[in-house]
Amino acid sequence: MHDTFVSNPSFFKLDATLKKIRNYWQKNFDARQMDITVDQWLLIENLYKHKRITHNELARLTSKDITTVSRIIELLVKKDLVERQGSTDDRRKVFVQLTPQGVNKYKDVRPLVLEMRKTGWNNLSERDYNELTRILDVIYANIP
Amino acid sequence: MHDTFVSNPSFFKLDATLKKIRNYWQKNFDARQMDITVDQWLLIENLYKHKRITHNELARLTSKDITTVSRIIELLVKKDLVERQGSTDDRRKVFVQLTPQGVNKYKDVRPLVLEMRKTGWNNLSERDYNELTRILDVIYANIP
DNA sequence: TAGCAATAGTTGTTATAGCAACTAATATTC
DNA sequence: GAATATTAGTTGCTATAACAACTATTGCTA
């Protein structure tokens, strides 16, 4: 393995790309008055898909710290997009689900997200997508 | 382009991979009492390479907001790793450079960083590295 | 079954990220 | 050359990230 390869700047490149995507998403959310952040969207997306899950599961699904999830959920509850329900069989658990307004928010934002994903993948093939996925998966698995 | 491709979760995967790398780096920094954060390291690395630059240039080089750079530099100054010098020809500018302790910090941390980069690229080839770089560059360029 | 360990979640603290508003200095333009 | 625009940097604010410490509950085990 070459030294230039070992001392590669991929961390920087990953970080820069992610920041660019995140800023682009946020600017579009703001421009269309969606009144949510990118990470709030990620939680909404998962709640739409999984209907009714705990903070813990949501944290695992989104690769977020449970404290971060707890605080984002708090903001979403304040916006009436999400509601919490204590579990009856295990009273430590708190279930979370979208309110009707939360479901509407999902449906409002979703087309914009698809559009932006398309923009990001412009000039790239499905093979490129598979390559990126494969490489990131290997890196992820390499790290203890 | 397939719908599954358009609705791909690459943002999530990028985010998850970057978090894993960042946490791994931070844990190793902490374990060896390096007393810096990952982003502080990124600034130190750039300051070592460029010797004496302004906040603005540092922000551009690291893809960070200038306010973020300003605050990280503040922390590094408190640790005596970095010193600021007002420019004489343009008194708006502030030049930043490593102190001797800052240079020592770079030399202390550098081998660990190379080791961790190697770990991340385990089971991957130089071709994979070039593919990742290419794909991320295209995504970056796609986004307005 | 009493004591201890593990789990779910919250709160406090520090760091990074980005926007807006601000100061100070320099550049532009009429 | 004076008014205006632009640029470099700081400060205030809100959001996300991660760790530590904490409460409440549940599970395990001697």
Tab-separated table of C-alpha atoms in Angstrom, chain B residues 7-99:
chain	number	residue	atom	x	y	z
B	7	SER	CA	-34.456	6.800	-3.140
B	8	ASN	CA	-31.136	5.398	-1.989
B	9	PRO	CA	-29.903	5.853	1.541
B	10	SER	CA	-26.395	7.076	0.701
B	11	PHE	CA	-26.711	10.172	2.808
B	12	PHE	CA	-27.351	7.941	5.780
B	13	LYS	CA	-24.474	5.649	4.880
B	14	LEU	CA	-22.032	8.526	4.434
B	15	ASP	CA	-23.145	9.966	7.742
B	16	ALA	CA	-22.886	6.646	9.588
B	17	THR	CA	-19.440	5.872	8.179
B	18	LEU	CA	-18.106	9.310	9.001
B	19	LYS	CA	-19.444	9.086	12.545
B	20	LYS	CA	-17.828	5.707	13.021
B	21	ILE	CA	-14.453	7.005	11.799
B	22	ARG	CA	-14.740	10.141	13.907
B	23	ASN	CA	-15.604	8.218	17.068
B	24	TYR	CA	-12.794	5.739	16.466
B	25	TRP	CA	-10.294	8.555	16.038
B	26	GLN	CA	-11.532	10.383	19.111
B	27	LYS	CA	-11.388	7.261	21.274
B	28	ASN	CA	-7.790	6.671	20.209
B	29	PHE	CA	-6.875	10.301	20.810
B	30	ASP	CA	-8.392	10.044	24.283
B	31	ALA	CA	-6.820	6.667	25.074
B	32	ARG	CA	-3.366	8.091	24.341
B	33	GLN	CA	-4.095	11.381	26.113
B	34	MET	CA	-3.554	13.463	23.015
B	35	ASP	CA	-5.921	16.052	24.488
B	36	ILE	CA	-7.348	17.192	21.155
B	37	THR	CA	-10.527	16.602	19.171
B	38	VAL	CA	-10.720	15.271	15.612
B	39	ASP	CA	-11.515	18.685	14.163
B	40	GLN	CA	-8.755	20.333	16.165
B	41	TRP	CA	-6.435	17.756	14.608
B	42	LEU	CA	-7.628	18.659	11.103
B	43	LEU	CA	-6.719	22.305	11.726
B	44	ILE	CA	-3.335	21.377	13.199
B	45	GLU	CA	-2.611	19.203	10.162
B	46	ASN	CA	-3.384	22.097	7.820
B	47	LEU	CA	-1.397	24.568	9.882
B	48	TYR	CA	1.597	22.260	9.814
B	49	LYS	CA	1.375	22.054	6.042
B	50	HIS	CA	0.707	25.725	5.338
B	51	LYS	CA	2.755	27.278	8.139
B	52	ARG	CA	1.046	30.675	8.359
B	53	ILE	CA	-2.424	31.317	6.973
B	54	THR	CA	-5.556	33.301	7.772
B	55	HIS	CA	-8.779	32.021	9.335
B	56	ASN	CA	-10.421	32.439	5.967
B	57	GLU	CA	-7.964	30.236	4.092
B	58	LEU	CA	-8.093	27.666	6.857
B	59	ALA	CA	-11.874	27.597	6.578
B	60	ARG	CA	-11.674	27.035	2.832
B	61	LEU	CA	-9.035	24.324	3.179
B	62	THR	CA	-11.027	22.395	5.786
B	63	SER	CA	-14.553	22.977	4.430
B	64	LYS	CA	-15.463	24.604	7.713
B	65	ASP	CA	-17.452	27.718	8.438
B	66	ILE	CA	-15.229	30.653	9.321
B	67	THR	CA	-17.052	31.012	12.636
B	68	THR	CA	-16.271	27.390	13.447
B	69	VAL	CA	-12.604	27.892	12.559
B	70	SER	CA	-12.501	31.013	14.713
B	71	ARG	CA	-13.775	29.080	17.711
B	72	ILE	CA	-11.572	26.011	17.232
B	73	ILE	CA	-8.527	28.294	16.882
B	74	GLU	CA	-9.558	29.951	20.133
B	75	LEU	CA	-9.419	26.562	21.893
B	76	LEU	CA	-6.050	25.759	20.307
B	77	VAL	CA	-4.664	29.125	21.423
B	78	LYS	CA	-5.819	28.349	24.976
B	79	LYS	CA	-3.878	25.071	24.759
B	80	ASP	CA	-0.784	26.987	23.551
B	81	LEU	CA	-0.717	24.954	20.349
B	82	VAL	CA	-1.428	27.898	18.052
B	83	GLU	CA	-0.707	31.633	18.017
B	84	ARG	CA	-2.404	34.502	16.200
B	85	GLN	CA	-0.710	37.476	14.558
B	86	GLY	CA	-2.561	40.423	13.079
B	87	SER	CA	-1.552	41.216	9.515
B	88	THR	CA	0.239	44.541	9.024
B	89	ASP	CA	-0.692	45.194	5.411
B	90	ASP	CA	-4.390	44.325	5.804
B	91	ARG	CA	-5.419	44.896	9.361
B	92	ARG	CA	-8.628	42.895	8.989
B	93	LYS	CA	-6.645	39.684	8.541
B	94	VAL	CA	-5.351	37.512	11.335
B	95	PHE	CA	-2.574	35.055	10.587
B	96	VAL	CA	-2.444	31.785	12.489
B	97	GLN	CA	0.464	29.395	12.997
B	98	LEU	CA	1.520	26.489	15.187
B	99	THR	CA	3.610	27.186	18.286
